[in-house]
């Protein structure tokens, strides 16, 4: 890790820790000269969420905890809660974390669609993506939001940076943090759960057909968004007359207009989240599992039967394409769950 | 002027001067300690564009020059031309100009719609705007883009900061510069021309009915957008294989997808520009002419007959409301010109 990375990681850990201490490990000490972060040890039985999902372990509080983390950290770092002065100051500071932002940009929005990127595993499905002009148009829109829109302080790499027990959920690895579109964090988490869903058939065996587990994943996807929606809206209502400058109470001054702006904000955020979920899924399926040393998609790699693995991957890729291109047609998370079932 | 203002003004003058030296006065010297800018004197017969418009003077090169200024300064400071690293560095620097950004935000997006703002001139039309929930929903979307989207380095206050002769067009007063949505600059200029159009009947007299002049204004509105569209697209095509990271040639690699992304980009920009034009018009009509010491809308104030002035203002306000709420229905600038004629 370069020094810059440790600085931004500790800064983001402290910021997000203030906003949601229940789900962010405490930082005890940061030494900039030594690039040293002293922080809470996530003791056993905490394990990386991905490992738990592959093992088929249910985490009954996961949706409750992650919706809490997302609602609080995104709401409190946005213009719904803050003044434009504070916002611009912090945006400027996190602009310094450009090196890791570029890495995300490249891996999520460039490499999967680039003809410069060759792979021995390249097959017809991947080729089809690279020839799909309408899909690339959608990717361009998402990339533009990622690069240009400073909506809230994001984790920036939420796909796997979650450690869990049945009672605790802790979000760590914040070195990719920056001000960006909220949907990028929500989408990363939901996209990861969708990938896990499609990988489960490859992990089924005679002792466990994983059918019940797949239902739990779908329920967790649905609950995460619905609880997030509920909590985010509640925070907005609670702080409506506070310092947030996006919707001043002197202007948004009647129940009808308040409902209108909330509905529009959350519908746009829902569609952003679906788009980023799809982009992350495609990135994982096409790029990350080919690179040594970068985050892996163990969900699929750990399926030993190659034919089974290919079937799982193809279904995940097919769904990601639908999600990317047709996300604006979906009005609720339950429609997404139905669409997942239909693949 | 605070010291901060002079610093950002000189920085923006130099930046934009590099990108479009023909239409930005040269900075000879800047002294940060003394907050002193030494720059080109815009010699007579240069006058402020607004004065010329009120006097009914035609500027045959205005659309050509302003489309040039807008296309070059916006294109070259965007991710269509630059790397995300350079972009983030400059966005961070201009985040420091928060004081003047807040002033714009307040005057354009808050005060016209705020019940805290009372005015002896407040009439039913203004009340109707404050009770129009759908209109406020549109204003919220534009304000969010203004505060969150760092698309290009903007002038930030282009309504009147233009000095002209029949042969020369010079853009000055850059102390409001910041990274924001391109449509804010384009809209400020076009909205200003639309306001001037609606004020002309108030300036008509027995020697000049202003009919020919109104046609010239409409033609200038149409030419400004069409020439901008043409020049911006040409710059994009010319620099397609350059350092710009928004649309990498390895991905946007066939004529169809190139056309698709350009069409989407410029359609979105057109609708943004119309929205910001409307927001600026409403701000001028409701707020700026009431405040002593802040930029005035002499176009209307100089109409001495109060009844005539009120009629002109009402028509301008009616058109701004249509533009704000129905801008996405318009597909070309000639449709806008037709709609202006129909008011």
mmCIF file of N, CA, C and O in Angstrom, chain A residues 1-94:
data_model
loop_
_atom_site.group_PDB
_atom_site.id
_atom_site.type_symbol
_atom_site.label_atom_id
_atom_site.label_comp_id
_atom_site.label_asym_id
_atom_site.label_seq_id
_atom_site.Cartn_x
_atom_site.Cartn_y
_atom_site.Cartn_z
ATOM 1 N N UNK A 1 0.834 -1.205 0.000
ATOM 2 C CA UNK A 1 0.000 0.000 0.000
ATOM 3 C C UNK A 1 0.868 1.254 0.000
ATOM 4 O O UNK A 1 1.792 1.367 0.782
ATOM 5 N N UNK A 2 0.542 2.194 -0.892
ATOM 6 C CA UNK A 2 1.253 3.467 -0.846
ATOM 7 C C UNK A 2 0.764 4.246 0.380
ATOM 8 O O UNK A 2 -0.274 3.961 0.955
ATOM 9 N N UNK A 3 1.530 5.278 0.731
ATOM 10 C CA UNK A 3 1.167 6.111 1.883
ATOM 11 C C UNK A 3 -0.192 6.776 1.691
ATOM 12 O O UNK A 3 -0.987 6.885 2.614
ATOM 13 N N UNK A 4 -0.423 7.263 0.465
ATOM 14 C CA UNK A 4 -1.689 7.909 0.152
ATOM 15 C C UNK A 4 -2.879 7.026 0.528
ATOM 16 O O UNK A 4 -3.863 7.481 1.100
ATOM 17 N N UNK A 5 -2.760 5.758 0.173
ATOM 18 C CA UNK A 5 -3.863 4.831 0.422
ATOM 19 C C UNK A 5 -4.182 4.748 1.902
ATOM 20 O O UNK A 5 -5.350 4.797 2.299
ATOM 21 N N UNK A 6 -3.157 4.605 2.717
ATOM 22 C CA UNK A 6 -3.400 4.481 4.160
ATOM 23 C C UNK A 6 -4.031 5.749 4.706
ATOM 24 O O UNK A 6 -4.917 5.698 5.565
ATOM 25 N N UNK A 7 -3.603 6.904 4.185
ATOM 26 C CA UNK A 7 -4.181 8.166 4.658
ATOM 27 C C UNK A 7 -5.673 8.224 4.374
ATOM 28 O O UNK A 7 -6.489 8.519 5.259
ATOM 29 N N UNK A 8 -6.049 7.940 3.117
ATOM 30 C CA UNK A 8 -7.471 8.019 2.781
ATOM 31 C C UNK A 8 -8.275 6.916 3.465
ATOM 32 O O UNK A 8 -9.425 7.115 3.840
ATOM 33 N N UNK A 9 -7.659 5.751 3.638
ATOM 34 C CA UNK A 9 -8.372 4.688 4.345
ATOM 35 C C UNK A 9 -8.690 5.102 5.777
ATOM 36 O O UNK A 9 -9.826 4.942 6.242
ATOM 37 N N UNK A 10 -7.706 5.665 6.460
ATOM 38 C CA UNK A 10 -7.950 6.038 7.858
ATOM 39 C C UNK A 10 -8.953 7.188 7.933
ATOM 40 O O UNK A 10 -9.820 7.224 8.803
ATOM 41 N N UNK A 11 -8.846 8.127 6.980
ATOM 42 C CA UNK A 11 -9.779 9.256 6.945
ATOM 43 C C UNK A 11 -11.219 8.755 6.757
ATOM 44 O O UNK A 11 -12.148 9.171 7.463
ATOM 45 N N UNK A 12 -11.390 7.843 5.806
ATOM 46 C CA UNK A 12 -12.736 7.330 5.510
ATOM 47 C C UNK A 12 -13.247 6.468 6.664
ATOM 48 O O UNK A 12 -14.432 6.526 7.013
ATOM 49 N N UNK A 13 -12.378 5.671 7.265
ATOM 50 C CA UNK A 13 -12.782 4.853 8.422
ATOM 51 C C UNK A 13 -13.295 5.747 9.544
ATOM 52 O O UNK A 13 -14.323 5.471 10.161
ATOM 53 N N UNK A 14 -12.574 6.848 9.788
ATOM 54 C CA UNK A 14 -12.988 7.745 10.873
ATOM 55 C C UNK A 14 -14.301 8.447 10.526
ATOM 56 O O UNK A 14 -15.202 8.539 11.353
ATOM 57 N N UNK A 15 -14.407 8.945 9.260
ATOM 58 C CA UNK A 15 -15.637 9.614 8.827
ATOM 59 C C UNK A 15 -16.845 8.691 8.947
ATOM 60 O O UNK A 15 -17.865 9.033 9.540
ATOM 61 N N UNK A 16 -16.723 7.515 8.345
ATOM 62 C CA UNK A 16 -17.857 6.586 8.319
ATOM 63 C C UNK A 16 -18.100 6.011 9.712
ATOM 64 O O UNK A 16 -19.240 5.707 10.074
ATOM 65 N N UNK A 17 -17.033 5.862 10.485
ATOM 66 C CA UNK A 17 -17.176 5.388 11.860
ATOM 67 C C UNK A 17 -18.006 6.353 12.694
ATOM 68 O O UNK A 17 -18.796 5.946 13.539
ATOM 69 N N UNK A 18 -17.826 7.653 12.437
ATOM 70 C CA UNK A 18 -18.632 8.645 13.157
ATOM 71 C C UNK A 18 -20.108 8.510 12.781
ATOM 72 O O UNK A 18 -20.998 8.668 13.606
ATOM 73 N N UNK A 19 -20.357 8.244 11.491
ATOM 74 C CA UNK A 19 -21.735 8.207 10.997
ATOM 75 C C UNK A 19 -22.451 6.902 11.356
ATOM 76 O O UNK A 19 -23.660 6.875 11.495
ATOM 77 N N UNK A 20 -21.682 5.829 11.485
ATOM 78 C CA UNK A 20 -22.295 4.520 11.751
ATOM 79 C C UNK A 20 -21.340 3.645 12.553
ATOM 80 O O UNK A 20 -20.800 2.661 12.030
ATOM 81 N N UNK A 21 -21.110 3.970 13.829
ATOM 82 C CA UNK A 21 -20.105 3.259 14.624
ATOM 83 C C UNK A 21 -20.411 1.770 14.798
ATOM 84 O O UNK A 21 -19.486 0.965 14.990
ATOM 85 N N UNK A 22 -21.694 1.383 14.704
ATOM 86 C CA UNK A 22 -22.052 -0.027 14.920
ATOM 87 C C UNK A 22 -21.428 -0.960 13.887
ATOM 88 O O UNK A 22 -21.201 -2.133 14.168
ATOM 89 N N UNK A 23 -21.163 -0.421 12.679
ATOM 90 C CA UNK A 23 -20.755 -1.318 11.596
ATOM 91 C C UNK A 23 -19.430 -0.933 10.947
ATOM 92 O O UNK A 23 -19.119 -1.382 9.841
ATOM 93 N N UNK A 24 -18.655 -0.086 11.616
ATOM 94 C CA UNK A 24 -17.335 0.287 11.101
ATOM 95 C C UNK A 24 -16.322 0.118 12.239
ATOM 96 O O UNK A 24 -16.522 0.682 13.319
ATOM 97 N N UNK A 25 -15.264 -0.654 12.021
ATOM 98 C CA UNK A 25 -14.301 -0.867 13.113
ATOM 99 C C UNK A 25 -13.636 0.440 13.544
ATOM 100 O O UNK A 25 -13.284 1.275 12.705
ATOM 101 N N UNK A 26 -13.446 0.585 14.843
ATOM 102 C CA UNK A 26 -12.893 1.820 15.392
ATOM 103 C C UNK A 26 -11.406 1.964 15.057
ATOM 104 O O UNK A 26 -10.657 0.985 15.087
ATOM 105 N N UNK A 27 -11.018 3.198 14.710
ATOM 106 C CA UNK A 27 -9.593 3.501 14.498
ATOM 107 C C UNK A 27 -9.041 4.045 15.817
ATOM 108 O O UNK A 27 -9.567 5.013 16.363
ATOM 109 N N UNK A 28 -7.993 3.391 16.342
ATOM 110 C CA UNK A 28 -7.402 3.849 17.610
ATOM 111 C C UNK A 28 -6.312 4.877 17.366
ATOM 112 O O UNK A 28 -6.128 5.801 18.138
ATOM 113 N N UNK A 29 -5.596 4.714 16.257
ATOM 114 C CA UNK A 29 -4.436 5.570 16.024
ATOM 115 C C UNK A 29 -4.057 5.543 14.546
ATOM 116 O O UNK A 29 -4.118 4.505 13.908
ATOM 117 N N UNK A 30 -3.719 6.741 14.009
ATOM 118 C CA UNK A 30 -3.143 6.761 12.663
ATOM 119 C C UNK A 30 -1.870 7.593 12.676
ATOM 120 O O UNK A 30 -1.859 8.716 13.178
ATOM 121 N N UNK A 31 -0.819 7.029 12.144
ATOM 122 C CA UNK A 31 0.465 7.727 12.059
ATOM 123 C C UNK A 31 0.776 7.933 10.577
ATOM 124 O O UNK A 31 1.029 6.974 9.841
ATOM 125 N N UNK A 32 0.693 9.219 10.135
ATOM 126 C CA UNK A 32 0.822 9.480 8.704
ATOM 127 C C UNK A 32 2.227 9.191 8.204
ATOM 128 O O UNK A 32 2.395 8.637 7.103
ATOM 129 N N UNK A 33 3.224 9.556 9.001
ATOM 130 C CA UNK A 33 4.615 9.328 8.576
ATOM 131 C C UNK A 33 4.875 7.842 8.343
ATOM 132 O O UNK A 33 5.491 7.443 7.358
ATOM 133 N N UNK A 34 4.370 7.047 9.265
ATOM 134 C CA UNK A 34 4.621 5.609 9.165
ATOM 135 C C UNK A 34 3.535 4.889 8.348
ATOM 136 O O UNK A 34 3.633 3.677 8.139
ATOM 137 N N UNK A 35 2.501 5.636 7.905
ATOM 138 C CA UNK A 35 1.346 5.017 7.229
ATOM 139 C C UNK A 35 0.794 3.856 8.042
ATOM 140 O O UNK A 35 0.509 2.777 7.503
ATOM 141 N N UNK A 36 0.659 4.077 9.323
ATOM 142 C CA UNK A 36 0.247 3.002 10.217
ATOM 143 C C UNK A 36 -1.157 3.268 10.770
ATOM 144 O O UNK A 36 -1.422 4.335 11.317
ATOM 145 N N UNK A 37 -2.053 2.309 10.560
ATOM 146 C CA UNK A 37 -3.408 2.410 11.120
ATOM 147 C C UNK A 37 -3.540 1.392 12.245
ATOM 148 O O UNK A 37 -3.351 0.193 12.019
ATOM 149 N N UNK A 38 -3.848 1.886 13.455
ATOM 150 C CA UNK A 38 -4.177 0.972 14.549
ATOM 151 C C UNK A 38 -5.682 0.953 14.695
ATOM 152 O O UNK A 38 -6.292 1.979 14.949
ATOM 153 N N UNK A 39 -6.302 -0.212 14.475
ATOM 154 C CA UNK A 39 -7.770 -0.256 14.509
ATOM 155 C C UNK A 39 -8.253 -1.536 15.171
ATOM 156 O O UNK A 39 -7.469 -2.451 15.449
ATOM 157 N N UNK A 40 -9.545 -1.594 15.407
ATOM 158 C CA UNK A 40 -10.148 -2.748 16.080
ATOM 159 C C UNK A 40 -9.836 -4.052 15.345
ATOM 160 O O UNK A 40 -9.923 -4.121 14.119
ATOM 161 N N UNK A 41 -9.495 -5.057 16.128
ATOM 162 C CA UNK A 41 -9.305 -6.404 15.587
ATOM 163 C C UNK A 41 -10.675 -7.062 15.490
ATOM 164 O O UNK A 41 -11.419 -7.103 16.464
ATOM 165 N N UNK A 42 -11.037 -7.503 14.277
ATOM 166 C CA UNK A 42 -12.329 -8.178 14.117
ATOM 167 C C UNK A 42 -12.130 -9.651 14.471
ATOM 168 O O UNK A 42 -11.699 -10.463 13.651
ATOM 169 N N UNK A 43 -12.448 -9.954 15.708
ATOM 170 C CA UNK A 43 -12.122 -11.250 16.305
ATOM 171 C C UNK A 43 -12.979 -12.382 15.716
ATOM 172 O O UNK A 43 -14.085 -12.143 15.243
ATOM 173 N N UNK A 44 -12.483 -13.599 15.761
ATOM 174 C CA UNK A 44 -13.332 -14.731 15.389
ATOM 175 C C UNK A 44 -14.588 -14.749 16.267
ATOM 176 O O UNK A 44 -14.515 -14.298 17.426
ATOM 177 N N UNK A 45 -15.718 -15.230 15.772
ATOM 178 C CA UNK A 45 -15.874 -15.934 14.489
ATOM 179 C C UNK A 45 -16.139 -15.021 13.282
ATOM 180 O O UNK A 45 -16.718 -15.497 12.306
ATOM 181 N N UNK A 46 -15.749 -13.704 13.306
ATOM 182 C CA UNK A 46 -15.906 -12.882 12.106
ATOM 183 C C UNK A 46 -15.193 -13.532 10.912
ATOM 184 O O UNK A 46 -14.015 -13.871 11.022
ATOM 185 N N UNK A 47 -15.915 -13.683 9.812
ATOM 186 C CA UNK A 47 -15.259 -14.107 8.568
ATOM 187 C C UNK A 47 -15.707 -13.183 7.435
ATOM 188 O O UNK A 47 -16.690 -12.450 7.562
ATOM 189 N N UNK A 48 -14.975 -13.234 6.325
ATOM 190 C CA UNK A 48 -15.346 -12.443 5.153
ATOM 191 C C UNK A 48 -16.692 -12.940 4.636
ATOM 192 O O UNK A 48 -16.894 -14.150 4.471
ATOM 193 N N UNK A 49 -17.604 -12.008 4.388
ATOM 194 C CA UNK A 49 -18.958 -12.362 3.961
ATOM 195 C C UNK A 49 -18.942 -13.361 2.803
ATOM 196 O O UNK A 49 -19.694 -14.340 2.791
ATOM 197 N N UNK A 50 -18.061 -13.129 1.820
ATOM 198 C CA UNK A 50 -18.048 -14.001 0.645
ATOM 199 C C UNK A 50 -17.839 -15.469 1.034
ATOM 200 O O UNK A 50 -18.482 -16.362 0.475
ATOM 201 N N UNK A 51 -16.929 -15.691 1.990
ATOM 202 C CA UNK A 51 -16.674 -17.076 2.436
ATOM 203 C C UNK A 51 -17.941 -17.688 3.035
ATOM 204 O O UNK A 51 -18.254 -18.856 2.795
ATOM 205 N N UNK A 52 -18.662 -16.874 3.821
ATOM 206 C CA UNK A 52 -19.899 -17.359 4.425
ATOM 207 C C UNK A 52 -20.940 -17.694 3.371
ATOM 208 O O UNK A 52 -21.648 -18.711 3.470
ATOM 209 N N UNK A 53 -21.009 -16.860 2.330
ATOM 210 C CA UNK A 53 -22.005 -17.098 1.269
ATOM 211 C C UNK A 53 -21.679 -18.370 0.499
ATOM 212 O O UNK A 53 -22.569 -19.124 0.104
ATOM 213 N N UNK A 54 -20.401 -18.609 0.272
ATOM 214 C CA UNK A 54 -19.998 -19.827 -0.440
ATOM 215 C C UNK A 54 -20.300 -21.058 0.416
ATOM 216 O O UNK A 54 -20.760 -22.080 -0.087
ATOM 217 N N UNK A 55 -20.092 -20.904 1.733
ATOM 218 C CA UNK A 55 -20.361 -22.031 2.630
ATOM 219 C C UNK A 55 -21.853 -22.237 2.876
ATOM 220 O O UNK A 55 -22.253 -23.240 3.462
ATOM 221 N N UNK A 56 -22.674 -21.277 2.427
ATOM 222 C CA UNK A 56 -24.124 -21.430 2.596
ATOM 223 C C UNK A 56 -24.617 -21.066 3.993
ATOM 224 O O UNK A 56 -25.620 -21.607 4.457
ATOM 225 N N UNK A 57 -23.945 -20.136 4.643
ATOM 226 C CA UNK A 57 -24.352 -19.735 5.995
ATOM 227 C C UNK A 57 -25.328 -18.554 5.919
ATOM 228 O O UNK A 57 -25.062 -17.578 5.216
ATOM 229 N N UNK A 58 -26.421 -18.652 6.646
ATOM 230 C CA UNK A 58 -27.379 -17.544 6.686
ATOM 231 C C UNK A 58 -26.985 -16.542 7.769
ATOM 232 O O UNK A 58 -26.617 -16.925 8.872
ATOM 233 N N UNK A 59 -27.072 -15.274 7.439
ATOM 234 C CA UNK A 59 -26.802 -14.203 8.410
ATOM 235 C C UNK A 59 -28.092 -13.419 8.601
ATOM 236 O O UNK A 59 -28.408 -12.537 7.799
ATOM 237 N N UNK A 60 -28.824 -13.749 9.653
ATOM 238 C CA UNK A 60 -30.189 -13.207 9.767
ATOM 239 C C UNK A 60 -30.231 -11.684 9.884
ATOM 240 O O UNK A 60 -31.260 -11.076 9.573
ATOM 241 N N UNK A 61 -29.131 -11.052 10.311
ATOM 242 C CA UNK A 61 -29.157 -9.595 10.495
ATOM 243 C C UNK A 61 -28.461 -8.835 9.370
ATOM 244 O O UNK A 61 -28.327 -7.611 9.430
ATOM 245 N N UNK A 62 -28.002 -9.550 8.339
ATOM 246 C CA UNK A 62 -27.197 -8.901 7.297
ATOM 247 C C UNK A 62 -27.923 -7.730 6.628
ATOM 248 O O UNK A 62 -27.376 -6.630 6.507
ATOM 249 N N UNK A 63 -29.164 -7.949 6.193
ATOM 250 C CA UNK A 63 -29.906 -6.886 5.495
ATOM 251 C C UNK A 63 -30.162 -5.711 6.440
ATOM 252 O O UNK A 63 -30.023 -4.545 6.057
ATOM 253 N N UNK A 64 -30.522 -6.037 7.673
ATOM 254 C CA UNK A 64 -30.769 -4.995 8.678
ATOM 255 C C UNK A 64 -29.501 -4.147 8.871
ATOM 256 O O UNK A 64 -29.546 -2.914 8.853
ATOM 257 N N UNK A 65 -28.377 -4.794 9.034
ATOM 258 C CA UNK A 65 -27.120 -4.080 9.303
ATOM 259 C C UNK A 65 -26.622 -3.306 8.090
ATOM 260 O O UNK A 65 -26.212 -2.159 8.202
ATOM 261 N N UNK A 66 -26.650 -3.944 6.921
ATOM 262 C CA UNK A 66 -26.107 -3.259 5.733
ATOM 263 C C UNK A 66 -27.003 -2.098 5.304
ATOM 264 O O UNK A 66 -26.500 -1.058 4.848
ATOM 265 N N UNK A 67 -28.313 -2.246 5.460
ATOM 266 C CA UNK A 67 -29.202 -1.125 5.124
ATOM 267 C C UNK A 67 -28.938 0.036 6.084
ATOM 268 O O UNK A 67 -29.005 1.203 5.696
ATOM 269 N N UNK A 68 -28.605 -0.304 7.313
ATOM 270 C CA UNK A 68 -28.267 0.706 8.313
ATOM 271 C C UNK A 68 -26.987 1.438 7.920
ATOM 272 O O UNK A 68 -26.933 2.672 7.906
ATOM 273 N N UNK A 69 -25.948 0.664 7.593
ATOM 274 C CA UNK A 69 -24.675 1.247 7.179
ATOM 275 C C UNK A 69 -24.864 2.139 5.953
ATOM 276 O O UNK A 69 -24.404 3.288 5.924
ATOM 277 N N UNK A 70 -25.575 1.636 4.948
ATOM 278 C CA UNK A 70 -25.741 2.398 3.706
ATOM 279 C C UNK A 70 -26.571 3.656 3.947
ATOM 280 O O UNK A 70 -26.194 4.749 3.518
ATOM 281 N N UNK A 71 -27.701 3.520 4.634
ATOM 282 C CA UNK A 71 -28.584 4.676 4.841
ATOM 283 C C UNK A 71 -27.845 5.766 5.611
ATOM 284 O O UNK A 71 -27.869 6.938 5.219
ATOM 285 N N UNK A 72 -27.174 5.394 6.687
ATOM 286 C CA UNK A 72 -26.522 6.412 7.522
ATOM 287 C C UNK A 72 -25.321 7.045 6.833
ATOM 288 O O UNK A 72 -25.181 8.267 6.795
ATOM 289 N N UNK A 73 -24.410 6.226 6.288
ATOM 290 C CA UNK A 73 -23.188 6.810 5.733
ATOM 291 C C UNK A 73 -23.489 7.620 4.471
ATOM 292 O O UNK A 73 -22.849 8.647 4.239
ATOM 293 N N UNK A 74 -24.474 7.194 3.684
ATOM 294 C CA UNK A 74 -24.780 7.949 2.462
ATOM 295 C C UNK A 74 -25.586 9.206 2.786
ATOM 296 O O UNK A 74 -25.265 10.299 2.313
ATOM 297 N N UNK A 75 -26.606 9.064 3.607
ATOM 298 C CA UNK A 75 -27.434 10.239 3.928
ATOM 299 C C UNK A 75 -26.605 11.346 4.584
ATOM 300 O O UNK A 75 -26.627 12.502 4.151
ATOM 301 N N UNK A 76 -25.851 10.987 5.621
ATOM 302 C CA UNK A 76 -25.174 12.020 6.408
ATOM 303 C C UNK A 76 -23.989 12.670 5.678
ATOM 304 O O UNK A 76 -23.484 13.695 6.115
ATOM 305 N N UNK A 77 -23.527 12.060 4.584
ATOM 306 C CA UNK A 77 -22.436 12.707 3.832
ATOM 307 C C UNK A 77 -22.949 13.387 2.567
ATOM 308 O O UNK A 77 -22.161 13.831 1.736
ATOM 309 N N UNK A 78 -24.280 13.482 2.429
ATOM 310 C CA UNK A 78 -24.855 14.097 1.221
ATOM 311 C C UNK A 78 -25.382 15.496 1.518
ATOM 312 O O UNK A 78 -25.446 15.918 2.682
ATOM 313 N N UNK A 79 -25.800 16.181 0.476
ATOM 314 C CA UNK A 79 -26.381 17.522 0.627
ATOM 315 C C UNK A 79 -27.783 17.490 1.237
ATOM 316 O O UNK A 79 -28.372 18.534 1.487
ATOM 317 N N UNK A 80 -28.312 16.276 1.490
ATOM 318 C CA UNK A 80 -29.578 16.197 2.217
ATOM 319 C C UNK A 80 -29.360 16.551 3.681
ATOM 320 O O UNK A 80 -30.289 16.942 4.382
ATOM 321 N N UNK A 81 -28.103 16.409 4.133
ATOM 322 C CA UNK A 81 -27.817 16.682 5.543
ATOM 323 C C UNK A 81 -26.815 17.815 5.722
ATOM 324 O O UNK A 81 -26.782 18.462 6.760
ATOM 325 N N UNK A 82 -26.001 18.076 4.697
ATOM 326 C CA UNK A 82 -24.889 18.996 4.890
ATOM 327 C C UNK A 82 -25.026 20.268 4.064
ATOM 328 O O UNK A 82 -25.760 20.319 3.088
ATOM 329 N N UNK A 83 -24.245 21.257 4.462
ATOM 330 C CA UNK A 83 -24.205 22.503 3.702
ATOM 331 C C UNK A 83 -23.312 22.305 2.484
ATOM 332 O O UNK A 83 -22.438 21.433 2.473
ATOM 333 N N UNK A 84 -23.518 23.129 1.463
ATOM 334 C CA UNK A 84 -22.686 23.010 0.269
ATOM 335 C C UNK A 84 -21.232 23.385 0.581
ATOM 336 O O UNK A 84 -20.316 22.872 -0.055
ATOM 337 N N UNK A 85 -21.015 24.232 1.559
ATOM 338 C CA UNK A 85 -19.642 24.598 1.942
ATOM 339 C C UNK A 85 -18.888 23.387 2.491
ATOM 340 O O UNK A 85 -17.773 23.077 2.049
ATOM 341 N N UNK A 86 -19.491 22.701 3.469
ATOM 342 C CA UNK A 86 -18.842 21.509 4.037
ATOM 343 C C UNK A 86 -18.638 20.447 2.959
ATOM 344 O O UNK A 86 -17.606 19.773 2.908
ATOM 345 N N UNK A 87 -19.647 20.308 2.118
ATOM 346 C CA UNK A 87 -19.608 19.286 1.076
ATOM 347 C C UNK A 87 -18.420 19.532 0.136
ATOM 348 O O UNK A 87 -17.616 18.639 -0.115
ATOM 349 N N UNK A 88 -18.278 20.768 -0.348
ATOM 350 C CA UNK A 88 -17.212 21.077 -1.310
ATOM 351 C C UNK A 88 -15.831 20.869 -0.675
ATOM 352 O O UNK A 88 -14.901 20.425 -1.332
ATOM 353 N N UNK A 89 -15.696 21.207 0.607
ATOM 354 C CA UNK A 89 -14.409 21.040 1.287
ATOM 355 C C UNK A 89 -14.010 19.556 1.306
ATOM 356 O O UNK A 89 -12.880 19.199 0.984
ATOM 357 N N UNK A 90 -14.975 18.690 1.650
ATOM 358 C CA UNK A 90 -14.659 17.270 1.747
ATOM 359 C C UNK A 90 -14.491 16.618 0.375
ATOM 360 O O UNK A 90 -13.674 15.712 0.208
ATOM 361 N N UNK A 91 -15.292 17.072 -0.597
ATOM 362 C CA UNK A 91 -15.113 16.565 -1.968
ATOM 363 C C UNK A 91 -13.684 16.851 -2.417
ATOM 364 O O UNK A 91 -12.997 15.978 -2.953
ATOM 365 N N UNK A 92 -13.225 18.091 -2.168
ATOM 366 C CA UNK A 92 -11.877 18.482 -2.581
ATOM 367 C C UNK A 92 -10.839 17.576 -1.926
ATOM 368 O O UNK A 92 -9.911 17.095 -2.579
ATOM 369 N N UNK A 93 -11.003 17.296 -0.641
ATOM 370 C CA UNK A 93 -10.015 16.469 0.057
ATOM 371 C C UNK A 93 -9.951 15.063 -0.556
ATOM 372 O O UNK A 93 -8.875 14.553 -0.848
ATOM 373 N N UNK A 94 -11.117 14.454 -0.778
ATOM 374 C CA UNK A 94 -11.113 13.086 -1.301
ATOM 375 C C UNK A 94 -10.760 13.019 -2.793
ATOM 376 O O UNK A 94 -10.500 11.933 -3.312
#
